[in-house]
Coordinates of C-alpha atoms and ligand atoms in Angstrom, one line a residue:
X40 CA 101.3 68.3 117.8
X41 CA 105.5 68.8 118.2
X42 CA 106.1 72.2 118.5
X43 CA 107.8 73.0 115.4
X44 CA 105.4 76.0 113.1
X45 CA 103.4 74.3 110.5
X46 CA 103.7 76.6 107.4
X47 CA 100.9 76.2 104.9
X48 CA 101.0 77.9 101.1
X49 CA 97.9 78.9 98.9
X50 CA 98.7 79.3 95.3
X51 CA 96.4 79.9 92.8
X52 CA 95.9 78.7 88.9
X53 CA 93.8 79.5 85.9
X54 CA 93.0 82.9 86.5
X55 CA 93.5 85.6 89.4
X56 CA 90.7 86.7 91.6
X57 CA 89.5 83.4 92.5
X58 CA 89.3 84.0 96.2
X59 CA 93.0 82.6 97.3
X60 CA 92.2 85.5 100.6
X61 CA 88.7 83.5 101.5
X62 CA 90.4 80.4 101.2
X63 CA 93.0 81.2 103.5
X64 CA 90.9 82.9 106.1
X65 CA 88.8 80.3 105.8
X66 CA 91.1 77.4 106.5
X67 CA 92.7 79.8 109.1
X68 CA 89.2 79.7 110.5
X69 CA 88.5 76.6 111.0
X70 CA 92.1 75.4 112.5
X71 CA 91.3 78.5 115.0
X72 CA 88.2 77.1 116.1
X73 CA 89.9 73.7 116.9
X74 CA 92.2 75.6 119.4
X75 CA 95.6 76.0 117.1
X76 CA 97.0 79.5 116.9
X77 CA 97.2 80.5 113.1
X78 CA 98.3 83.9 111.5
X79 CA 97.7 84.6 107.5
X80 CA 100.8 86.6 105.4
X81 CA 100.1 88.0 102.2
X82 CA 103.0 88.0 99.6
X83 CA 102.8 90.3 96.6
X84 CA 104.7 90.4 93.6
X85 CA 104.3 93.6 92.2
X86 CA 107.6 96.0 92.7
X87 CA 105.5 98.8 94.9
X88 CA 107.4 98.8 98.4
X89 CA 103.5 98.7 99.9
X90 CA 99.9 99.7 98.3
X91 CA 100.2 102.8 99.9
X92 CA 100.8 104.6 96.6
X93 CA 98.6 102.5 95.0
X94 CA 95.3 104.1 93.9
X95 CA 92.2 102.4 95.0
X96 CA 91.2 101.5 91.3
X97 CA 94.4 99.5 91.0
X98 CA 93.6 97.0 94.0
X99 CA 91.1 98.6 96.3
X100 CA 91.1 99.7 99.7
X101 CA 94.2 99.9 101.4
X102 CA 94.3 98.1 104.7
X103 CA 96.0 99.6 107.6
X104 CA 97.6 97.6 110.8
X105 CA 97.9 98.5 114.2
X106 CA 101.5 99.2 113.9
X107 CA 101.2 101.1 110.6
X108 CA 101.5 99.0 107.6
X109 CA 99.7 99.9 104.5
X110 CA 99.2 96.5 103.1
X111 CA 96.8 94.4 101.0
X112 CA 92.9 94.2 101.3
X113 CA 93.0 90.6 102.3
X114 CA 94.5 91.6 105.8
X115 CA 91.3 92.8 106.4
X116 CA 89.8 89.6 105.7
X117 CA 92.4 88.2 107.6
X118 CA 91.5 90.1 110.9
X119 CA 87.9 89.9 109.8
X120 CA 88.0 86.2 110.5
X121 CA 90.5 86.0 113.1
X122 CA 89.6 88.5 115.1
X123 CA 93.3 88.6 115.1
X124 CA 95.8 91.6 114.7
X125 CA 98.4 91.4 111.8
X126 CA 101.3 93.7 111.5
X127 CA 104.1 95.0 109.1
X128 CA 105.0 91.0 108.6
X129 CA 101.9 89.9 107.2
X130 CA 102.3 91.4 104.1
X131 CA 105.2 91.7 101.9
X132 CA 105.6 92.8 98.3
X133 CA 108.6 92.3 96.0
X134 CA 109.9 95.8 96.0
X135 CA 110.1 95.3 99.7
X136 CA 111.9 92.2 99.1
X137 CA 114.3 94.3 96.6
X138 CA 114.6 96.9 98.8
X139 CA 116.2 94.9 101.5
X140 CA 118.0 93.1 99.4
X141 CA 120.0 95.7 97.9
X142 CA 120.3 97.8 101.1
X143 CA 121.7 94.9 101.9
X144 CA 124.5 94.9 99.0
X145 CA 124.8 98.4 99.4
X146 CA 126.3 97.9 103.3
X147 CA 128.5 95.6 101.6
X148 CA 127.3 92.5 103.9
X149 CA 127.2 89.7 100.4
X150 CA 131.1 90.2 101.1
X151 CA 131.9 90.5 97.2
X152 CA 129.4 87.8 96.1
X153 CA 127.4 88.3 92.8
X154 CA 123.9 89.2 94.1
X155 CA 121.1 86.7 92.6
X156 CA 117.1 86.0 91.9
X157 CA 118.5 82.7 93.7
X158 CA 119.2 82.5 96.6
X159 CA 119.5 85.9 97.8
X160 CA 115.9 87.0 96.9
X161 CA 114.6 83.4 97.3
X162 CA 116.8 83.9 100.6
X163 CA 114.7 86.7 101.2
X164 CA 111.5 85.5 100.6
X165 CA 112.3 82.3 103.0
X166 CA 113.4 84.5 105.9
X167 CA 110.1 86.6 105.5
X168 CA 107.7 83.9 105.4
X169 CA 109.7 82.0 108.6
X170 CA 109.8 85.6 110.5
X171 CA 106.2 85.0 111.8
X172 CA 106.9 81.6 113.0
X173 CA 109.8 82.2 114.6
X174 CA 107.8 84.7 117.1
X175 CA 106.7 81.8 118.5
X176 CA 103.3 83.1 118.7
X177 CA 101.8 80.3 116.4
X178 CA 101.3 77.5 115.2
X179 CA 100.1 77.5 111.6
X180 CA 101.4 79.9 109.1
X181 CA 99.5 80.3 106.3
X182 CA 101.2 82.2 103.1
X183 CA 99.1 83.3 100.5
X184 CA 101.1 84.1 97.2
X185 CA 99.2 86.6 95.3
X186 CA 98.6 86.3 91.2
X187 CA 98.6 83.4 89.5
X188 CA 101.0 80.4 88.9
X189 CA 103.0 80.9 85.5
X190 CA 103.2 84.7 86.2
X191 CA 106.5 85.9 85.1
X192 CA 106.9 87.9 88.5
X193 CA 105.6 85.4 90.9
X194 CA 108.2 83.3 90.1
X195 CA 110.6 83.5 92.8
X196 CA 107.7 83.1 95.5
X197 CA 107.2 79.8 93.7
X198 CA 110.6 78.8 93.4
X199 CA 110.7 79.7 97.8
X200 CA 107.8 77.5 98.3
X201 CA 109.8 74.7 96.5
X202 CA 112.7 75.2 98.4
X203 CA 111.1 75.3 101.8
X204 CA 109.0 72.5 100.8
X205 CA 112.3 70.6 100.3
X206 CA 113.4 71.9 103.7
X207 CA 110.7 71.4 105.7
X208 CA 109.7 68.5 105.1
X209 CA 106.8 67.1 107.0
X210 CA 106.0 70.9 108.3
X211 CA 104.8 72.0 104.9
X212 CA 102.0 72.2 102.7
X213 CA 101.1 73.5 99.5
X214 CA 97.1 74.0 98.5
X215 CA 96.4 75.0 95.0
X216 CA 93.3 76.8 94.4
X217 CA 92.1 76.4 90.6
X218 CA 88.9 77.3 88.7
X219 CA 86.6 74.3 86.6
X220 CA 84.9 76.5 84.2
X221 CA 81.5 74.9 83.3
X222 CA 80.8 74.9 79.5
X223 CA 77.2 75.3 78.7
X224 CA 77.6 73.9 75.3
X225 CA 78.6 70.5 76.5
X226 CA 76.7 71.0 80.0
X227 CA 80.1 69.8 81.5
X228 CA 83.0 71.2 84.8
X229 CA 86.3 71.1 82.6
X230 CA 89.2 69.8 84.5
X231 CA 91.7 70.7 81.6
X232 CA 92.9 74.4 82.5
X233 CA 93.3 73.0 86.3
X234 CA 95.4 69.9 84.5
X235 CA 97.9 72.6 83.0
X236 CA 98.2 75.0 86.4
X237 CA 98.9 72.0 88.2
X238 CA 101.5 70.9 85.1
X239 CA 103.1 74.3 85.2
X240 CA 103.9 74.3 89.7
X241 CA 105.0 70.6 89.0
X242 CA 107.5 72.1 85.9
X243 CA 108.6 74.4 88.9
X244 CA 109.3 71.5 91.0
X245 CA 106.0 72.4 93.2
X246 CA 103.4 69.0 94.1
X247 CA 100.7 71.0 95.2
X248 CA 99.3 68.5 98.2
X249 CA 95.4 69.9 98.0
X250 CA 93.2 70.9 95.2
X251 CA 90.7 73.4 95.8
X252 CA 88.7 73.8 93.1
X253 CA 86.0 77.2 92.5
X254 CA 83.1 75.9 90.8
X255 CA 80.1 77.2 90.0
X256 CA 78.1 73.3 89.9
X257 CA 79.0 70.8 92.5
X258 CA 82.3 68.7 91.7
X259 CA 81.4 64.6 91.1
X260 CA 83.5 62.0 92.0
X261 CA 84.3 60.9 88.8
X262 CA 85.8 64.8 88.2
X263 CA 87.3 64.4 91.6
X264 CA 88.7 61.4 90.6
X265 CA 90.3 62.3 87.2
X266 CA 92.3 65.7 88.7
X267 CA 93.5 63.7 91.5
X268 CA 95.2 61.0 88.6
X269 CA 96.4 64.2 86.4
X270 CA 97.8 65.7 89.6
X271 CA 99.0 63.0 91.8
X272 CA 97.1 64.2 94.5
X273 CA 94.8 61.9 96.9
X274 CA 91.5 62.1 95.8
X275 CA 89.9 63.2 99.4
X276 CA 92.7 65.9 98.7
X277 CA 89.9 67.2 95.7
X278 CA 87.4 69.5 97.4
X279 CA 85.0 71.7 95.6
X280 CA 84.6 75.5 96.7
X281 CA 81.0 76.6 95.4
X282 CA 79.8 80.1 95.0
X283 CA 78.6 81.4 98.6
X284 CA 75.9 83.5 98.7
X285 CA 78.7 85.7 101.5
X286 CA 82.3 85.0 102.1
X287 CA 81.1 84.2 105.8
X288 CA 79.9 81.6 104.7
X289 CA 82.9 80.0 103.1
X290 CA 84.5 78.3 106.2
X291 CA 81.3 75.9 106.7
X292 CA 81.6 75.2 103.3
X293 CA 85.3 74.3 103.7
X294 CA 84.3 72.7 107.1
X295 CA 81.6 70.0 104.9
X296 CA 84.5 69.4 102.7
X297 CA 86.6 68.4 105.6
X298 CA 89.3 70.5 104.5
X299 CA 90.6 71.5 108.3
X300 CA 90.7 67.6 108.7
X301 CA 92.4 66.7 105.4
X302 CA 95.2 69.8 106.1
X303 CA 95.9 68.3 109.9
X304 CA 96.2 64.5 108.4
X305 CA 98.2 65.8 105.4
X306 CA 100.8 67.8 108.3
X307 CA 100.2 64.5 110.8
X308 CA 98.4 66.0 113.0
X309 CA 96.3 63.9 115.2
X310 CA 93.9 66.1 116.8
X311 CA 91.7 65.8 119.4
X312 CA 90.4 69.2 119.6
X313 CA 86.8 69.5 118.9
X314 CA 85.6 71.9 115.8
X315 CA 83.5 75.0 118.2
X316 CA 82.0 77.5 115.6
X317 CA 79.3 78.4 117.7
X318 CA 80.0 82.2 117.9
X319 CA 80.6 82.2 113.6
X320 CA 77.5 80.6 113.4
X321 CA 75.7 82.6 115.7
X322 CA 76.7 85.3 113.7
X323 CA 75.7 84.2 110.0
X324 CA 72.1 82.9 111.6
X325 CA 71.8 86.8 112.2
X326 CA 72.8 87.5 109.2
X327 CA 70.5 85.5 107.4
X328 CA 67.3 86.3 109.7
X329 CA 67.5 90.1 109.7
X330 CA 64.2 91.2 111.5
X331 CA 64.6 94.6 109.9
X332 CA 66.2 96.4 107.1
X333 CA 67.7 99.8 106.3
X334 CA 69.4 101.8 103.3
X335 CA 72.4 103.5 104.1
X336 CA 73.9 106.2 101.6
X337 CA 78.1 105.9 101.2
X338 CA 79.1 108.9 99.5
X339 CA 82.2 108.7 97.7
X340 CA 84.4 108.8 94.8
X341 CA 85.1 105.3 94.2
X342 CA 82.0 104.0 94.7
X343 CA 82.0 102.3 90.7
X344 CA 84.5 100.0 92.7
X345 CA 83.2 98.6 95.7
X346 CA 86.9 96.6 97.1
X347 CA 87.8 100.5 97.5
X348 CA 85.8 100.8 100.7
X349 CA 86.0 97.2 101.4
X350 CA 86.3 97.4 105.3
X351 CA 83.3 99.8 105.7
X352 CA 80.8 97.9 104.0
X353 CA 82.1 94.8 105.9
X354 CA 81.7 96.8 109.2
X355 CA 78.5 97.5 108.2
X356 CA 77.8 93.6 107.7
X357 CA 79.0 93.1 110.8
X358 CA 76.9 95.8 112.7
X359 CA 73.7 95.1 110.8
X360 CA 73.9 91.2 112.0
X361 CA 74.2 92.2 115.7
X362 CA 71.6 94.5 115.0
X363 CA 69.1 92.0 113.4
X364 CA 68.7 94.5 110.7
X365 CA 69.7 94.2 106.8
X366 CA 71.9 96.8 105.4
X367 CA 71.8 97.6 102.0
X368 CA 74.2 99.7 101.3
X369 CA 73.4 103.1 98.3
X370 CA 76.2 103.9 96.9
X371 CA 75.8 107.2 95.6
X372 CA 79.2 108.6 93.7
X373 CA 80.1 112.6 95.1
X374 CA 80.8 113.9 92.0
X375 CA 76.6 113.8 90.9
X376 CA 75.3 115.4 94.2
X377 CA 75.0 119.4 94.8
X378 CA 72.8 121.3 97.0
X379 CA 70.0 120.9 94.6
X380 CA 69.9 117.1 94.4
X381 CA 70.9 116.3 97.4
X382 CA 67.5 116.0 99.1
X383 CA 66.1 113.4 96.2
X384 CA 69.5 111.6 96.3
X385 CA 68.9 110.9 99.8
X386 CA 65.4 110.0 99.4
X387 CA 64.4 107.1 101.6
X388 CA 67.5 106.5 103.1
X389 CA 68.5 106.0 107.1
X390 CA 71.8 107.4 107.4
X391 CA 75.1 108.4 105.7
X392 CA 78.2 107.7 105.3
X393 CA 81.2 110.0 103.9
X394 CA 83.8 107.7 103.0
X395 CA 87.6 108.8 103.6
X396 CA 89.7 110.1 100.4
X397 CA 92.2 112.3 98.7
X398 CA 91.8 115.4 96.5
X399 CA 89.6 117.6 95.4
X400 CA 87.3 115.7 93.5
X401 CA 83.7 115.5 94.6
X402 CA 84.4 117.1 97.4
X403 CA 81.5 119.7 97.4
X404 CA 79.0 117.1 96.8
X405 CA 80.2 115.5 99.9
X406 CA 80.3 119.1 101.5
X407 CA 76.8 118.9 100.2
X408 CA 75.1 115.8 101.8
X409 CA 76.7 116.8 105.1
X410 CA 75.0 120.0 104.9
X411 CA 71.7 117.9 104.0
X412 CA 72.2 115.4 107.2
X413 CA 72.9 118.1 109.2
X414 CA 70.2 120.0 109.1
X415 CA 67.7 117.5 108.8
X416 CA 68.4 115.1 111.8
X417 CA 69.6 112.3 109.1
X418 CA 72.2 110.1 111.2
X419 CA 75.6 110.5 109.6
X420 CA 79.0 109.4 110.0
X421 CA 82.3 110.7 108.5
X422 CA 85.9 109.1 108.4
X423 CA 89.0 111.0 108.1
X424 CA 88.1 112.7 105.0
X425 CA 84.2 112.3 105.8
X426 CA 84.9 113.9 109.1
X427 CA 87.3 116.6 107.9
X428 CA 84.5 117.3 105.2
X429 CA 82.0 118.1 108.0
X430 CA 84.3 120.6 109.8
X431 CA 84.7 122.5 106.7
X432 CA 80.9 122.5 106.2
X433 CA 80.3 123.8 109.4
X434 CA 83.1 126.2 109.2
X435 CA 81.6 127.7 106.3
X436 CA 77.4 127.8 106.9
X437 CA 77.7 127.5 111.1
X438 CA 80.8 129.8 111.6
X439 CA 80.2 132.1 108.6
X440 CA 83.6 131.3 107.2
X441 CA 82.4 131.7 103.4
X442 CA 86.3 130.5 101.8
X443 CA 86.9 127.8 104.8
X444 CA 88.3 124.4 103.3
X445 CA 91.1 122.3 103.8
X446 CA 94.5 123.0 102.7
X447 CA 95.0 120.0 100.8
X448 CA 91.9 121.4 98.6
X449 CA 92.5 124.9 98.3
X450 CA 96.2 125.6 99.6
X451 CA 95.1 129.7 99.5
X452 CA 92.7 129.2 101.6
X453 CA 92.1 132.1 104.3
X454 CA 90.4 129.4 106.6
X455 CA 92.0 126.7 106.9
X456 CA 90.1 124.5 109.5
X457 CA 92.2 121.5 108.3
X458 CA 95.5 121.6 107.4
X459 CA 99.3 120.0 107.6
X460 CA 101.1 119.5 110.7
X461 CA 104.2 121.5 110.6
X462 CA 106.3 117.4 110.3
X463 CA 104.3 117.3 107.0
X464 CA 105.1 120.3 105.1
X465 CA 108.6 119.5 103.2
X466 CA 108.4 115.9 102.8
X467 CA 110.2 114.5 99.9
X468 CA 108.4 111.3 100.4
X469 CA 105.1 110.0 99.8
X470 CA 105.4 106.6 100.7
X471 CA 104.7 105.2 104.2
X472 CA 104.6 109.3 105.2
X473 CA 101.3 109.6 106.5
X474 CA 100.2 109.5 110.0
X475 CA 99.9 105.7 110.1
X476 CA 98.3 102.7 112.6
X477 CA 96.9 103.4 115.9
X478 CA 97.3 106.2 118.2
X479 CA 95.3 106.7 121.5
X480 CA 92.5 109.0 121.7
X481 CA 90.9 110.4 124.9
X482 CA 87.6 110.4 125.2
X483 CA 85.0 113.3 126.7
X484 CA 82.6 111.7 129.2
X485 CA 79.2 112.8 128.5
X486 CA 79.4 112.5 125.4
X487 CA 78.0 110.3 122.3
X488 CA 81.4 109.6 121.6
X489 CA 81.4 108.2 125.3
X490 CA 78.1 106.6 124.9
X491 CA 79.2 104.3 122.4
X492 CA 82.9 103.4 123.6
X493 CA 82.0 102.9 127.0
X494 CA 85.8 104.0 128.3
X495 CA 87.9 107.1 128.3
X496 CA 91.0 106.2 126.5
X497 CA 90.8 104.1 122.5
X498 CA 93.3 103.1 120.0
X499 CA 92.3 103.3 116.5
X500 CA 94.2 103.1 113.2
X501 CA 95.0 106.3 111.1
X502 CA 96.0 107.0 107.4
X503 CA 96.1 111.0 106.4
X504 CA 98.4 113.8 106.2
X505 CA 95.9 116.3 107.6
X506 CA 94.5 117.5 110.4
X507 CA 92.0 120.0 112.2
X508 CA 93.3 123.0 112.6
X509 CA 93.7 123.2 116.7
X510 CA 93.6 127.1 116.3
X511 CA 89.6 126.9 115.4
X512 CA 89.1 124.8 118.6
X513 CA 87.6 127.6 120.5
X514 CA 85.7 129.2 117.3
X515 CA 83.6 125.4 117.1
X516 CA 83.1 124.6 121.0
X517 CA 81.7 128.1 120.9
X518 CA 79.3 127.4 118.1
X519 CA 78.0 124.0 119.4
X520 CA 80.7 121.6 117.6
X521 CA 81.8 119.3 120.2
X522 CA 85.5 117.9 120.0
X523 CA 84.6 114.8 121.7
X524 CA 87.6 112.7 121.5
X525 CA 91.4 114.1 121.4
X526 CA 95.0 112.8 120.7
X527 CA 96.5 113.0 124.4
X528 CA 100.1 113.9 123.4
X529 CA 99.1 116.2 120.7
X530 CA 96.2 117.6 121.7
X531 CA 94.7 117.0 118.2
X532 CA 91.2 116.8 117.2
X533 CA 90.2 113.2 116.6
X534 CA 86.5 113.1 117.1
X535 CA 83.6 115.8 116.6
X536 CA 80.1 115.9 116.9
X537 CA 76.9 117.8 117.5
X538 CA 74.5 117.3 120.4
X539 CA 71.6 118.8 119.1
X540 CA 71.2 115.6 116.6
X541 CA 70.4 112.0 116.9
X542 CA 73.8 111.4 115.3
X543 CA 76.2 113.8 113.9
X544 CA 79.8 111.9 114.5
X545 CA 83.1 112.7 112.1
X546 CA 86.3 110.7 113.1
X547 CA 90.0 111.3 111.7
X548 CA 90.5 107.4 112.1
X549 CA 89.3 104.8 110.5
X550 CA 87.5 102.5 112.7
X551 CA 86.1 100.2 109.8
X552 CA 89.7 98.5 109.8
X553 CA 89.2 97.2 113.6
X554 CA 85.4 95.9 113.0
X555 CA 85.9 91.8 113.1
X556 CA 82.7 89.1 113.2
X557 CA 83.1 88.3 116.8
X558 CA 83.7 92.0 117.5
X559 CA 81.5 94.5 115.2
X560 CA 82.7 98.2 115.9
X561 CA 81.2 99.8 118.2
X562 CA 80.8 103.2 116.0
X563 CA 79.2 101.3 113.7
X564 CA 76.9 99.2 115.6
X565 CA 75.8 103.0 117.5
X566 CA 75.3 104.2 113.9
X567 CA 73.1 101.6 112.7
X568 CA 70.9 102.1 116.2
X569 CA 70.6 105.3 115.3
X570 CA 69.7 104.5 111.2
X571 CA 67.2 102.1 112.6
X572 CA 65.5 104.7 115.0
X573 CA 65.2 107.4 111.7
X574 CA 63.6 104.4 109.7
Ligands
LIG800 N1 93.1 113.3 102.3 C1 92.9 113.5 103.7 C2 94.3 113.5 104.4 O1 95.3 113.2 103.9 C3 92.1 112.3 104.3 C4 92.7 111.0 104.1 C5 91.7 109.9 104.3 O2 90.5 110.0 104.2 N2 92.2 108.7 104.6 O3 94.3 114.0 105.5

């Protein structure tokens, strides 16, 4: 392979939420297994600078990197697969893409030019997709470009992919992933709506150079046959993408359709390197022959959308497979628990989880459960919120502290056992304000914190405003609260947890964003020990 970046682009037809992140971590997958260094970038077109605003109905969880971007849930599938860090570059959304651009005009550097869709945000666009190969640090790029072909706001991203089609030549690839809806009534896979998609990229000067096409029934020949006439592409270019029963199992299926193989002949690749996807497979064969099974409670206020909490139920896939043990997950909604359901709501299961969040609401249910696992040895884990949630609940029925709460909850609060750093009070700006990515975190030896990390000194990824109060440090040590793991150049709290319980853990991070396949998270994989041992 010459040493110039191979730069591969997903888009997708027919309708949105096909699976255009699967696809691309599972492509990413299988070129990784054959030895090639690949990264996955993410380009959205709405006009927020990042997601961080976004609420989690809108488009689920919000993923955060290592060096503090709030970007796009399929990073997590990205790293997920990869086992791979992505950054600030990986994802990029028009209003970033605006942004720059007219900071840009503003500093007066288009020296009196008229300032243009094309080319200064197709300009853009280019120079943000070629950042990541220009690092050197691999060899395939592949760009996904999130909606649909024929949306009115995608279209720059399409026009970008034409021009750097045109530019680079033999480096480039475009793979269009379409739906064939099946129509009962003529027992038939309909090839027309993938006809038009493909129509549409061509009217934009796009020749998509591999079909992958969702379908619920296996594609024929004859089907493959007939898209690859209507789209001038080579027939062995046709592959079917069937329904997987998990998405981890999506790059065998894309392995039996040869489409590593057909993407390296396309870019003229002639490799040698043998296909190793022993540890993946290792993995899923866990997966699939679970010699136990728990129920773990997640207590939230999303719950009625499950992409909201995306990377924790993926840790939890990832921790129950190393643990031979099925999880299935309850998802129980804080706003319908209180201290007199909570024992029947909890009924049966092996452990909790209080999911991280914003607001007030359902906040005393999760104040609640806490109270429930607490005192009843039920293993429990909280993050950020979660774990701020169990310092107010022992603030107020351990410490006596009737009124304690969080500031962001009750700003008149006379305790306030979590509450803003002094850098957080008189901001003007929500956006990309929070404390953000990773930040070390020393660990207390002899401790369950220790236990499960194994070392003294972590990184893990952060997104809140708040914090524990430092000045109730002494007020929880004394009561039995131990403050396990501490920021080393701020001295705040980052882990707490009691002794007197098989497992009573609250983190201010989030460690679900750092759980991968090859590496389940260690907090998690502890946790579901300790689920299986209160079966
Ligand atoms: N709302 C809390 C804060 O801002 C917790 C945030 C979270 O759970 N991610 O500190």
């Amino acid at each position: 392979m010459n040493n110039s970046t191979k730069y591969i682009f997903v888009t997708g037809g027919v309708t949105s939420s096909l699976g255009k992140g699967i696809i691309s971590a599972s492509l990413a997958k299988l070129l990784q297994a054959r030895g090639y260094t690949v990264t996955i970038q993410k380009l959205d077109p709405y006009i927020n600078v990042d997601p961080g605003t976004l609420n989690p109905y809108e488009h689920g969880e919000c993923y955060v990197t290592d060096d503090g971007a709030e970007t796009d849930l399929d990073l997590g599938h990205y790293e997920r697969f990869l086992n791979v860090s992505t950054s600030q570059a990986n994802n990029v959304t028009t209003g970033r893409i605006y942004q720059s651009v007219i900071e840009k005009e503003r500093k007066g550097e288009y020296l009196g030019k008229t300032v243009q869709v094309i080319p200064h945000i197709t300009d853009e666009i280019k120079n943000r997709i070629k950042l990541l190969g220009k690092t050197g640090l691999y060899q395939f790029v592949i760009t996904e470009i999130g909606g649909t072909v024929g949306d009115i706001e995608s279209l720059p991203y399409i026009e970008a992919v034409r021009q750097l089609k045109w530019e680079l030549e033999q480096d480039c690839l475009v793979l269009h992933l379409t739906l064939l809806p099946y129509l009962a009534t003529s027992g038939e896979l309909k090839t027309k709506p993938t006809q038009h998609s493909v129509k549409l990229l061509l009217e934009y000067g796009v020749q998509p150079d591999v079909l992958v096409c969702r379908s619920e029934y296996p594609v024929t020949k004859d089907i493959k046959k007939k898209l690859a006439l209507f789209c001038n592409v080579a027939q062995e270019a046709v592959i079917e993408a069937l329904d997987a029963s998990t998405i981890y199992e999506v790059p065998l299926l894309m392995e039996k359709e040869k489409l590593d193989e057909i993407v390296l002949k396309k870019l003229n690749i002639k490799s040698d390197n043998a296909l190793n996807l022993d540890n993946w497979k290792n993995f899923l064969n866990k997966f699939h022959n679970p010699k136990d099974e728990i129920r773990i409670g997640i207590i939230g206020k999303y719950v009625e959308l499950k992409d909201s909490y995306k990377s924790i139920s993926e840790a939890f896939i990832h921790a129950g497979s190393i643990n031979d043990c099925r999880i299935n997950i309850e998802w129980i909604h804080s706003e319908g628990i209180n201290e007199e359901n909570i024992k029947q709501r909890l009924n049966g299961l092996s452990g909790i989880l209080v999911a991280p969040g914003f607001g007030n609401r359902g906040i005393e249910g999760k104040i609640a459960a806490i109270k429930y696992a607490r005192e009843n040895n039920l293993p429990f884990l909280g993050i950020c919120l979660g774990m701020q949630c169990a310092a107010i609940e022992f603030a107020r029925n351990v410490l006596g502290l009737k009124d304690a709460h969080s500031r962001e909850m009750n700003p008149a609060t006379s305790s306030p056992v979590i509450d803003l750093l002094e850098n957080q009070k008189n901001l003007s700006h929500m956006g990309g304000t929070m404390r953000l990515g990773a930040y070390p975190c020393e660990i207390e030896e002899g401790t369950l914190a220790y236990t499960i990390y194994g070392k003294k000194k972590i990184f893990e990824r952060h997104r809140h405003r708040y914090e524990f109060n430092s000045e109730y440090k002494k007020n929880f040590t004394e009561a039995g609260m131990v403050l396990s793991g501490i920021n080393p150049d701020a001295g705040l709290v980052e882990i707490i947890e009691l002794s007197n319980h098989p497992f009573f853990m609250g983190v201010q991070f989030h460690p679900e964003y750092k759980s991968t396949v090859e590496n389940p998270h260690p907090l998690f994989v502890h946790f579901v020990k300790a689920a299986l041992g209160n079966k």
